Coordinates of C-alpha atoms and ligand atoms in Angstrom, one line a residue:
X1 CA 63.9 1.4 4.0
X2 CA 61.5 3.9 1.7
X3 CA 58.5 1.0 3.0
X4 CA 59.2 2.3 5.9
X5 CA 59.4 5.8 5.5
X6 CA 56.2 5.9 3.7
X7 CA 54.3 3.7 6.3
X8 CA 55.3 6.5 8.7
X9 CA 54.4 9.4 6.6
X10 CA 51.4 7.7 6.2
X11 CA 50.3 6.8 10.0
X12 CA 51.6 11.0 10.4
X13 CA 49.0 11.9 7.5
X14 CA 46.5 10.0 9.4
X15 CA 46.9 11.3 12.4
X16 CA 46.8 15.1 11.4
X17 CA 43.4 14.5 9.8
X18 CA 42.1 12.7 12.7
X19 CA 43.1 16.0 14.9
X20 CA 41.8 17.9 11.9
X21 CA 38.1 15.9 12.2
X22 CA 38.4 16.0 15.7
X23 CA 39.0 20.1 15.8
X24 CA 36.1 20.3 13.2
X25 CA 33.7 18.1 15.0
X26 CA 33.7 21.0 18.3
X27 CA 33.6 23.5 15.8
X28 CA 30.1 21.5 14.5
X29 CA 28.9 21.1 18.3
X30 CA 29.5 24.9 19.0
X31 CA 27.4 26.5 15.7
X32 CA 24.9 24.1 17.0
X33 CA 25.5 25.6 20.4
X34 CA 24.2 23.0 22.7
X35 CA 25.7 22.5 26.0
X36 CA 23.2 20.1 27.7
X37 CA 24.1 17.4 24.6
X38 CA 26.6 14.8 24.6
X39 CA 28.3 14.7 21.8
X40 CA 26.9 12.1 19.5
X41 CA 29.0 9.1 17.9
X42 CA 30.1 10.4 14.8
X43 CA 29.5 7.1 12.7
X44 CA 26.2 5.4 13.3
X45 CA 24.8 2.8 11.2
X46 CA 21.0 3.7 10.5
X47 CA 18.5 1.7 11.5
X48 CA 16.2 0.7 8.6
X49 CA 12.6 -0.5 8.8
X50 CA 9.9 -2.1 6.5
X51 CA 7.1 -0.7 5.7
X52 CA 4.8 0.7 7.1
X53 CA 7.1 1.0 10.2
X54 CA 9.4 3.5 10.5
X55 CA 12.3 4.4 12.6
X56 CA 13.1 6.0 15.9
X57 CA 13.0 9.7 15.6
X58 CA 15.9 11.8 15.0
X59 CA 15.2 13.9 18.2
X60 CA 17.9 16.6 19.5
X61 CA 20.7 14.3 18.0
X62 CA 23.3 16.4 16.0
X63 CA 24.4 15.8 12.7
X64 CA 26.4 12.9 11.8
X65 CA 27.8 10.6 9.6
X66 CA 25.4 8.0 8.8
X67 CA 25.7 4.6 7.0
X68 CA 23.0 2.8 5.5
X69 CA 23.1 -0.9 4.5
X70 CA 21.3 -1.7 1.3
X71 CA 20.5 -4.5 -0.6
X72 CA 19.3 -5.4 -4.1
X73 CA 16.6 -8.2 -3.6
X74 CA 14.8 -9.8 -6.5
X75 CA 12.0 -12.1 -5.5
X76 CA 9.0 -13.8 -6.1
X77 CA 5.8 -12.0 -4.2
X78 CA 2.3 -12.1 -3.8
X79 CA 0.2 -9.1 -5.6
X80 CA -2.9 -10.8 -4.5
X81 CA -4.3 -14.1 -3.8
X82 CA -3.2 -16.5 -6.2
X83 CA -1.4 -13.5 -8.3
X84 CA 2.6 -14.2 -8.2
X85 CA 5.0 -11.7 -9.6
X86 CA 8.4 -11.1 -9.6
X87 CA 9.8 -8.3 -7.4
X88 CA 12.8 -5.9 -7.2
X89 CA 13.2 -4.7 -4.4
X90 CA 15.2 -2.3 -1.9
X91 CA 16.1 -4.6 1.0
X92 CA 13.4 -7.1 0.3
X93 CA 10.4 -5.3 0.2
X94 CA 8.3 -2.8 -1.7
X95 CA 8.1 0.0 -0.7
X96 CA 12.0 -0.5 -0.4
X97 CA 13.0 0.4 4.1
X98 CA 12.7 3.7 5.0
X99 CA 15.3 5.7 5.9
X100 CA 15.6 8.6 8.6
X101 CA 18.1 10.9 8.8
X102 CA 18.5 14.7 9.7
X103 CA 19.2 17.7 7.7
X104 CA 23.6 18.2 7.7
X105 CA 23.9 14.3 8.0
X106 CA 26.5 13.0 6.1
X107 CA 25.5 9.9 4.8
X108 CA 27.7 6.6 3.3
X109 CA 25.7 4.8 1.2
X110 CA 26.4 1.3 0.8
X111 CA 24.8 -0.4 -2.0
X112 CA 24.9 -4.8 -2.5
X113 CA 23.8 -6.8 -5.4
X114 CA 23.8 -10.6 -4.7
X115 CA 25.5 -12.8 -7.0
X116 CA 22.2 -14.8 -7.5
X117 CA 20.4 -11.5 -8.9
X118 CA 19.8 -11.8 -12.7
X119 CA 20.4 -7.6 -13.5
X120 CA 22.2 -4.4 -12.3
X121 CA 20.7 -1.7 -10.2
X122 CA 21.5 1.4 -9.1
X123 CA 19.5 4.2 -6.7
X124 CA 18.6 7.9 -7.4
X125 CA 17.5 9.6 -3.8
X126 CA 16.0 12.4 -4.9
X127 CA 17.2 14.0 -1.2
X128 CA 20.9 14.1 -2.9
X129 CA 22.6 17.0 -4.5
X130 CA 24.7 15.7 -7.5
X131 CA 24.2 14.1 -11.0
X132 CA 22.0 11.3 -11.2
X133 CA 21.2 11.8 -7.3
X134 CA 23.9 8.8 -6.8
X135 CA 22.8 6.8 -9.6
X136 CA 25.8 6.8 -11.5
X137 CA 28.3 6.2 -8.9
X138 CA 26.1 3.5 -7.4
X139 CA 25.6 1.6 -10.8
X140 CA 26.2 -2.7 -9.5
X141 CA 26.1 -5.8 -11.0
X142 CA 25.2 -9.0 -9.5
X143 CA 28.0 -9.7 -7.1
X144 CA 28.8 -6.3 -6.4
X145 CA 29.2 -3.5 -3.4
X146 CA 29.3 0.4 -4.3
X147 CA 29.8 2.9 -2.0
X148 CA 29.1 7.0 -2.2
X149 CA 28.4 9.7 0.1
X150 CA 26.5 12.8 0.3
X151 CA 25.1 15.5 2.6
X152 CA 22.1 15.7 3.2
X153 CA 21.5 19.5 2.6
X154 CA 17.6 19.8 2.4
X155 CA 15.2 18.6 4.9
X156 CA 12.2 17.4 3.6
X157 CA 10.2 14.1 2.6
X158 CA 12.0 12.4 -0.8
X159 CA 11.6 9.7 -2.9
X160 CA 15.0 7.0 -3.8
X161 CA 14.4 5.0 -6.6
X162 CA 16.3 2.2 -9.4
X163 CA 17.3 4.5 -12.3
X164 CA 19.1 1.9 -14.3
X165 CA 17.6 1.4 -17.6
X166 CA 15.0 0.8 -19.3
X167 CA 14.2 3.1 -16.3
X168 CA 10.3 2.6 -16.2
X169 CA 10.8 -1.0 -15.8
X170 CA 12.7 -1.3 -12.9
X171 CA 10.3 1.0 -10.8
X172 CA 7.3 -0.8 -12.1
X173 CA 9.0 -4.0 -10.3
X174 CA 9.1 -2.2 -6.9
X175 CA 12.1 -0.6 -6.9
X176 CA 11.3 2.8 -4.8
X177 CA 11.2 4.0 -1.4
X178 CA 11.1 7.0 1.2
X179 CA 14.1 8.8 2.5
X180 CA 13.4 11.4 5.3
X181 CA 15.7 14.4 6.1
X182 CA 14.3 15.6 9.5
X183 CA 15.0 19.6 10.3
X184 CA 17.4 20.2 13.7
X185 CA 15.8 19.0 16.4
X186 CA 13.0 16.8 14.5
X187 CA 9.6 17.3 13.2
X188 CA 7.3 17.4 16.2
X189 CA 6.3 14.1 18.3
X190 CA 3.0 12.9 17.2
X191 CA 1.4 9.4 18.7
X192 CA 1.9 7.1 15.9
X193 CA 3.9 7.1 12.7
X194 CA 3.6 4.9 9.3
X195 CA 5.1 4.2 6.0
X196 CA 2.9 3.9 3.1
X197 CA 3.5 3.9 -0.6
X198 CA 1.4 3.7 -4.0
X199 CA 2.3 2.0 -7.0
X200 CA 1.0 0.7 -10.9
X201 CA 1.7 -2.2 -11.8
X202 CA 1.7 -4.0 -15.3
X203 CA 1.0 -7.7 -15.6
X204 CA -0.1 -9.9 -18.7
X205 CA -3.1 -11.2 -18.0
X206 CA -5.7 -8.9 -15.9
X207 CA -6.5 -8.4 -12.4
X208 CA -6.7 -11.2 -10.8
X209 CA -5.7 -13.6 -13.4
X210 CA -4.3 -16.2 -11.4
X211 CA -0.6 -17.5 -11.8
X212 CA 2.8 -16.0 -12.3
X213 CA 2.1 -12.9 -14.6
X214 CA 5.1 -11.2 -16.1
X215 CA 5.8 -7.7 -16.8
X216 CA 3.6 -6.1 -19.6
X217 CA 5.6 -3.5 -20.7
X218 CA 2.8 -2.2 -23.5
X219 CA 0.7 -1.6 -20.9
X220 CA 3.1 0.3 -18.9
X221 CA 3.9 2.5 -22.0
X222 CA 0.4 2.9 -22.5
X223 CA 0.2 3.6 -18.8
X224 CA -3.0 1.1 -18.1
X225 CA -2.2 -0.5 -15.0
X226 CA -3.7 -3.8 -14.0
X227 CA -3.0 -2.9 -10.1
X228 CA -2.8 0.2 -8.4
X229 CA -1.6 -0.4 -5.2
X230 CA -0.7 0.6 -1.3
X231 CA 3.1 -1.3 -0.3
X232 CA 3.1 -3.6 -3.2
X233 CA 0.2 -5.2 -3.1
X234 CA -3.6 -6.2 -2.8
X235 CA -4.4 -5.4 0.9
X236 CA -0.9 -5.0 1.8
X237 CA -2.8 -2.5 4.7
X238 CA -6.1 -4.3 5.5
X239 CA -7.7 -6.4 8.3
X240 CA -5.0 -7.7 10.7
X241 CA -2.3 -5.5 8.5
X242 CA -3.6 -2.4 8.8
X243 CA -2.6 0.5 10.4
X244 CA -3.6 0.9 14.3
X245 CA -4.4 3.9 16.5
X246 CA -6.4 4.9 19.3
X247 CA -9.3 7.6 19.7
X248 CA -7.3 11.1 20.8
X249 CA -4.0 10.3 18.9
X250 CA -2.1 12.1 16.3
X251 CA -1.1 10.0 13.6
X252 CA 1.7 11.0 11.0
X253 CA 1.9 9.4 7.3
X254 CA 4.7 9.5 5.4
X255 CA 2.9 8.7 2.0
X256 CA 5.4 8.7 -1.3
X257 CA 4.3 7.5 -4.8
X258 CA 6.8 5.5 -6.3
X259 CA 4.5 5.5 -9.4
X260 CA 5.9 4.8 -12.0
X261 CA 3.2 6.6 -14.2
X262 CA -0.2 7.3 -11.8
X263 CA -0.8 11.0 -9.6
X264 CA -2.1 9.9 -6.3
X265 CA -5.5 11.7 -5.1
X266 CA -4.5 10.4 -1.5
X267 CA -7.5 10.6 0.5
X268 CA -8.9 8.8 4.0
X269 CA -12.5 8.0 4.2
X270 CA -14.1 9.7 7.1
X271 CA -10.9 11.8 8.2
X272 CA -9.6 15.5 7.4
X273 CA -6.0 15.8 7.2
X274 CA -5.3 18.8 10.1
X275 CA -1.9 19.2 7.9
X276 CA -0.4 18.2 5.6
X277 CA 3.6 19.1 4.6
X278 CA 2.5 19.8 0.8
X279 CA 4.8 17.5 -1.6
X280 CA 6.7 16.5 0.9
X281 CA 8.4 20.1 1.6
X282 CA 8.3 22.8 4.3
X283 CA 5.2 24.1 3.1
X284 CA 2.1 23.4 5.4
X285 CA -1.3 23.0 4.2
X286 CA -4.3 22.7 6.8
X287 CA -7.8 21.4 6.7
X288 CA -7.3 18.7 3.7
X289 CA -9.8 16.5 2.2
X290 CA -7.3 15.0 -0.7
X291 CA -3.8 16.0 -1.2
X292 CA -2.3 14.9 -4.8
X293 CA 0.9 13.0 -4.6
X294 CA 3.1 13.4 -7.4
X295 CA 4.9 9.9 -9.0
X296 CA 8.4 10.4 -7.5
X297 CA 6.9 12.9 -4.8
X298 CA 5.7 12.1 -1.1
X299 CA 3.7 14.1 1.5
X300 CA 3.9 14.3 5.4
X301 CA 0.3 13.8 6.5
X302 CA -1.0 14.4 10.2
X303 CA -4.4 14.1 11.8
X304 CA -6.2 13.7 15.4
X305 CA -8.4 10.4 15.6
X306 CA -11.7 11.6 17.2
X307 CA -13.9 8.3 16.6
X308 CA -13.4 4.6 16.3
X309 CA -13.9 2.7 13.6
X310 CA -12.4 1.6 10.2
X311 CA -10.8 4.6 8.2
X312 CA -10.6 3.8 4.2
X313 CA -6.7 4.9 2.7
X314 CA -7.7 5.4 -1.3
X315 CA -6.4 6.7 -3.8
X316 CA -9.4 8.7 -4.9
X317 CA -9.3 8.0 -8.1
X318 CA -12.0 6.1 -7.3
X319 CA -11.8 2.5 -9.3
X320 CA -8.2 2.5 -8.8
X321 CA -9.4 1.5 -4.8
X322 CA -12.6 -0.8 -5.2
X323 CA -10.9 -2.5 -8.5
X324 CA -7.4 -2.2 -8.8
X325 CA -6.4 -2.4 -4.7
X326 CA -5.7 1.2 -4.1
X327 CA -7.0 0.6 -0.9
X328 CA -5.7 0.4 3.1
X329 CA -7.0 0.8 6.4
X330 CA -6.7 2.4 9.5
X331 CA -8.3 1.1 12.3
X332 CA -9.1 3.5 15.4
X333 CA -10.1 1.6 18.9
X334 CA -11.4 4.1 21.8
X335 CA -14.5 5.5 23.1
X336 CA -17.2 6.8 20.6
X337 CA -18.5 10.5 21.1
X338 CA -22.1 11.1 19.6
X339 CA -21.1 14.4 19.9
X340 CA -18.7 14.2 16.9
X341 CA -20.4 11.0 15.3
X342 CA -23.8 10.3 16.0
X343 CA -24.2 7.0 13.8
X344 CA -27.8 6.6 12.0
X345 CA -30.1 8.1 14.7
X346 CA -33.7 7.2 12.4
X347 CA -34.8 5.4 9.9
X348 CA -38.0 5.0 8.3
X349 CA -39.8 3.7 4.4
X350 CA -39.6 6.8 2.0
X351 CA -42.3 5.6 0.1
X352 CA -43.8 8.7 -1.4
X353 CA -46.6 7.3 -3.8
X354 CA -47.5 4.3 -1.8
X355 CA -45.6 2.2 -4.7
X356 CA -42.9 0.2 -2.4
X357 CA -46.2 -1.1 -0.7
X358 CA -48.3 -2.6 -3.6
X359 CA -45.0 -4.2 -5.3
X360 CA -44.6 -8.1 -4.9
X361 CA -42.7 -9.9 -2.2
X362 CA -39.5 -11.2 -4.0
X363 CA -39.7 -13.9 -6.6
X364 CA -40.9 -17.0 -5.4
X365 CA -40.6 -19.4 -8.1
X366 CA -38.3 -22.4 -8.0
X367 CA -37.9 -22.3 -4.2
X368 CA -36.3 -25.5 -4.2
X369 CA -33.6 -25.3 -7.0
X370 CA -30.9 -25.0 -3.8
X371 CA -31.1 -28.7 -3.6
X372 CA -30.0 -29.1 -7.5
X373 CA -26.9 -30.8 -7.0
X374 CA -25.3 -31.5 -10.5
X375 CA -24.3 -29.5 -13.1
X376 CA -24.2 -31.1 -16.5
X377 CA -21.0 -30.9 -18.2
X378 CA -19.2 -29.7 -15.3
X379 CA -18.1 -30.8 -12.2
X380 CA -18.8 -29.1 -8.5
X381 CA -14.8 -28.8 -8.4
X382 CA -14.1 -27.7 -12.0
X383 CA -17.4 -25.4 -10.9
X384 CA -16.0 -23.6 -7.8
X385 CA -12.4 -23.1 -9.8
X386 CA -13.7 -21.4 -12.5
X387 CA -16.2 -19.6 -9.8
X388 CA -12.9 -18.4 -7.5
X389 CA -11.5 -17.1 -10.6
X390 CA -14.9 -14.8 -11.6
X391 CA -14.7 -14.0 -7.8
X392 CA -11.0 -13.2 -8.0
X393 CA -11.6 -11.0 -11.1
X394 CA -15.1 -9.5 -10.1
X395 CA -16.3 -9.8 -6.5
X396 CA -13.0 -9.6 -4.8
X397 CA -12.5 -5.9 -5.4
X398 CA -15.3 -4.9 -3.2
X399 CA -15.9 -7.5 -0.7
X400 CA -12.7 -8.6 0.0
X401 CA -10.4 -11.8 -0.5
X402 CA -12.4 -14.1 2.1
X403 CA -15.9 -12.3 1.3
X404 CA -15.5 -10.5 4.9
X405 CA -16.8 -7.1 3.2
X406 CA -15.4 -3.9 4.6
X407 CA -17.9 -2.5 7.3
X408 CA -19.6 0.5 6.4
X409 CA -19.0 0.1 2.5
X410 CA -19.5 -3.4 1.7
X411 CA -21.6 -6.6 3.1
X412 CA -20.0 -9.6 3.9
X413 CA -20.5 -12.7 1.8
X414 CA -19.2 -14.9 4.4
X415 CA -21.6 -16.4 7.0
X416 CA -24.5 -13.9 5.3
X417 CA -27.7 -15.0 6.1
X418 CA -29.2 -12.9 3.2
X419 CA -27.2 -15.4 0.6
X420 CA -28.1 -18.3 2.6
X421 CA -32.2 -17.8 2.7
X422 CA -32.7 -17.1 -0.7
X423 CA -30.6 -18.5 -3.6
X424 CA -32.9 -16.9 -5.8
X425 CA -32.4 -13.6 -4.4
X426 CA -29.1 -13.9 -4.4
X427 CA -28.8 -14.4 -8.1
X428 CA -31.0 -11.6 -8.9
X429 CA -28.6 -10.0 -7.0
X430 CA -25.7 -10.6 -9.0
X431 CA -27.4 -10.2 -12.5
X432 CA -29.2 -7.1 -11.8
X433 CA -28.0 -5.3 -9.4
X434 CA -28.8 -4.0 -5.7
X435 CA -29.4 -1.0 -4.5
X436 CA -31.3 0.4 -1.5
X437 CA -31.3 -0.8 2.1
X438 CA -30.1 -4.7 2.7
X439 CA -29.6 -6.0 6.2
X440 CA -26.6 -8.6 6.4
X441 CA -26.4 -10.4 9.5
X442 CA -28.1 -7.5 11.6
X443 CA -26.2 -4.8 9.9
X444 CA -27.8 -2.6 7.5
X445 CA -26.3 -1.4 4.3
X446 CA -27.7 1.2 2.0
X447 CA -25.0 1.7 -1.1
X448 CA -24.9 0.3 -4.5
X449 CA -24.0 -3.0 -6.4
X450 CA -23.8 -2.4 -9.8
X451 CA -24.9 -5.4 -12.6
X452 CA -22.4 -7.4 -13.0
X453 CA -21.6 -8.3 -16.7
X454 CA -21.2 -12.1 -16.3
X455 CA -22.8 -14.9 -18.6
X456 CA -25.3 -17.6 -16.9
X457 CA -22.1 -19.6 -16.6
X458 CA -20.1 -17.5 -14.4
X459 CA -22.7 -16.4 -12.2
X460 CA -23.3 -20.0 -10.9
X461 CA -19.9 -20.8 -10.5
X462 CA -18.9 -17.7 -8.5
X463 CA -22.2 -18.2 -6.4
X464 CA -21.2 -21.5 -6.5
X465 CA -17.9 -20.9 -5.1
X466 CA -18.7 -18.6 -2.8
X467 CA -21.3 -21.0 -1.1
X468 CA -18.9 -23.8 -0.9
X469 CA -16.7 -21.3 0.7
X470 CA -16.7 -18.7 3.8
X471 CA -19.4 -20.9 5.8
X472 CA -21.7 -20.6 3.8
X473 CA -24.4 -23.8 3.0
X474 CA -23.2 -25.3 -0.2
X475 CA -25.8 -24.6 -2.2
X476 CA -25.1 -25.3 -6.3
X477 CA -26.2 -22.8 -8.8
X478 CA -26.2 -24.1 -12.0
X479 CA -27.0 -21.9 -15.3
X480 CA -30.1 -22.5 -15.8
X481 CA -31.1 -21.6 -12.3
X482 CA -29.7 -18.2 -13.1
X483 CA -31.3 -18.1 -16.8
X484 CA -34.6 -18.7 -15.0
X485 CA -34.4 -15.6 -12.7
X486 CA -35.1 -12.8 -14.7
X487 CA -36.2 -10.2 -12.0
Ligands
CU501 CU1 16.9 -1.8 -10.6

């Protein structure tokens, strides 16, 4: 008997707050005063992408309440070849998916921990009013759902990261991403959209030390990252990952830093940024060469694509890109215009005191040391292992993981006909230096190669290495081939 009554005040209750929402929901609609709209479905389920796509735009939609499905994902990854580490990770991937909502959304925030996971999370969106941003309601252990909501009262670009301590530690893994709280009616249309995020990392052994490297957590105090990185790893964004568009196109990037401890100098090589939505806010900046990224900030990025060609994403602090992996592309297919880009149109000797032409043709002496074929002490295998490693460590950095260069900054080492004519050269190359013009398989390139600071030993392994890989002629190089070249 009192079951019953109480079931029926209950299904009463219910049904006066359904009227209630109902009421409320046309009061919504009419402040919004849009006629043309159908009313949207109140409840959606957000659609979540991985970087660097993102979702649909919100478009005219009206506000709603949104739920988004997350889930705590530790794993095993790739930081670069050979380099393992162990992730955490927002749905799988780092950055964590990117979320897209609009400004009066109301949003239910599910957060999962699998059972198999070893450690509790948590997330902090910084586009949340209240303590902790949602960290301390959404605090769960392995084998655990929490669920809060908020409104999303501020439109804007916003970092959500972990928060569960030791705090640095569980961003350094991976655990950040990008929420987006779009103003009514949407930011406007552009051509193409991406999702790209930096981040240090902290391993044991140094860049490119092959294996599974741990966390280094002295080095993340100490704030010396081993890897400085675009979406979690070494060339997360280059050659058939990177980032597409076509000549005449606006592209908009939605760039965070997830840090946890580096300032992004965010820059593209060869582009000006027409705008750019300064720290991720309203506040519009135009005509940008580098626009600085805060850790746990973002920016809203747009630009035209005028010329074809490969575009360089850095971080401008400038050896964080050529040696730690700050560095993406963006490749732009279409029609060239001289107009805007003329290419080299001369080119011709500076030779001011007639000194180029008196100097001697390039060393000559032990033409035939290519044919050497052993290597006391070591053998070819143990040679181009220890040689990938040097590479992996030294090379790598500039002319990419399978020696393909990047055009316009760095020749290739694979196929090259300048390695394959002259080992001789080529060592001279490595121990001293290069600079001026070089012409690699009919391409010219006029840029620097500093010294490298490798003993006689690692020289002729890497060179080693690299001529038993990428096509090239397997030539050996053995020390004393490379003590013997002294200019
Ligand atoms: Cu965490």
């Amino acid at each position: 008997m009192k079951n019953l009554i109480n079931r029926q005040s209950i299904s009463l209750w219910y049904m006066a707050v359904l009227f209630l929402s109902v009421s409320l929901q046309s009061c919504i609609s009419d402040v919004e005063g849009s006629t043309t709209e159908i009313s949207t479905v109140s409840n959606m389920t957000a659609e979540l992408t991985a970087p660097p796509n993102v979702p649909p735009p919100v478009g005219a939609r009206k506000a709603a309440k949104l739920i988004v499905d997350m889930e705590v994902v530790e794993k095993e990854g790739e930081m670069t070849d050979g380099v393992k580490y162990i992730y955490w990770t927002f749905n799988g991937t780092v950055p964590g998916s990117f979320i897209r909502t609009r400004v009066g959304d109301e949003i239910e925030f599910h957060l999962k921990n699998h059972p198999n996971n070893k450690l509790p999370h948590n997330i902090d969106l910084h586009a949340v009013t209240g303590p902790g941003g949602g960290a301390e309601s959404t605090f769960v252990a392995p084998g655990q759902e929490k669920v809060f909501s908020f409104k999303a009262l501020n439109q804007g670009l916003f970092v959500y990261h972990c928060a569960t301590a030791p705090v640095g530690m569980h961003i350094a893994n991976g655990m950040y991403g990008l929420i987006l709280v779009e103003p009514k009616g949407g930011l406007p249309p552009v051509d193409k959209e991406y999702y790209v995020m930096q981040g240090d990392f902290y391993t044991k052994g140094k860049y490119g030390e092959p294996g599974l490297q741990p966390f280094d957590m002295e080095k993340a105090i100490d704030e010396r990252p081993d890897y400085v990185v675009f979406n979690g790893k070494v060339g997360a964004l280059n050659d058939d990952n990177a980032l597409t568009a076509n000549v005449g196109e606006t592209v908009r990037l939605f760039v965070g830093n997830g840090g946890p401890n580096k300032v992004s100098s965010f820059h593209v090589i060869g582009e000006i940024f027409d705008k750019v939505h300064v720290e991720g806010g309203d506040l519009m900046n135009e005509n940008v060469q580098t626009t600085l990224i805060p850790s746990g900030g973002a920016a809203i990025i747009e630009f035209k694509v005028q010329v074809p060609g490969t575009y360089l994403l850095v971080d401008h602090s400038i050896f964080r890109a050529f040696n730690k992996g700050a560095l993406g592309m963006l490749k732009v297919s279409g029609k060239k215009d001289a107009k805007i880009y003329s290419g080299t149109q001369t080119e011709r000797t500076f030779d001011p005191d007639g000194t180029m032409a008196k100097a001697k043709p390039a060393a000559e002496a032990g033409e035939n040391l290519a044919e050497t074929t052993k290597v006391l002490g070591k053998s070819l295998e143990e040679q181009k292992a220890h040689g990938k490693k040097v590479f992996m460590q030294t090379c790598f950095a500039c002319h990419q993981a399978n020696g393909q260069g990047i055009p316009g900054a760095f020749p290739p080492l694979a196929k090259s006909d300048f390695l394959n004519q002259d080992v001789v050269r080529a060592i001279g190359v490595v121990k001293h230096g290069l600079n001026g013009e070089v012409t690699v398989n009919g391409t010219t390139f006029n840029s620097v190669m500093p010294a490298q600071s490798l003993s006689d030993e690692e020289i002729a392994d890497v060179l080693t290495y690299i001529y038993h890989n990428f096509d090239n002629n397997k030539t050996v190089v053995t020390p004393e081939m490379v003590k013997s070249q002294s200019k």
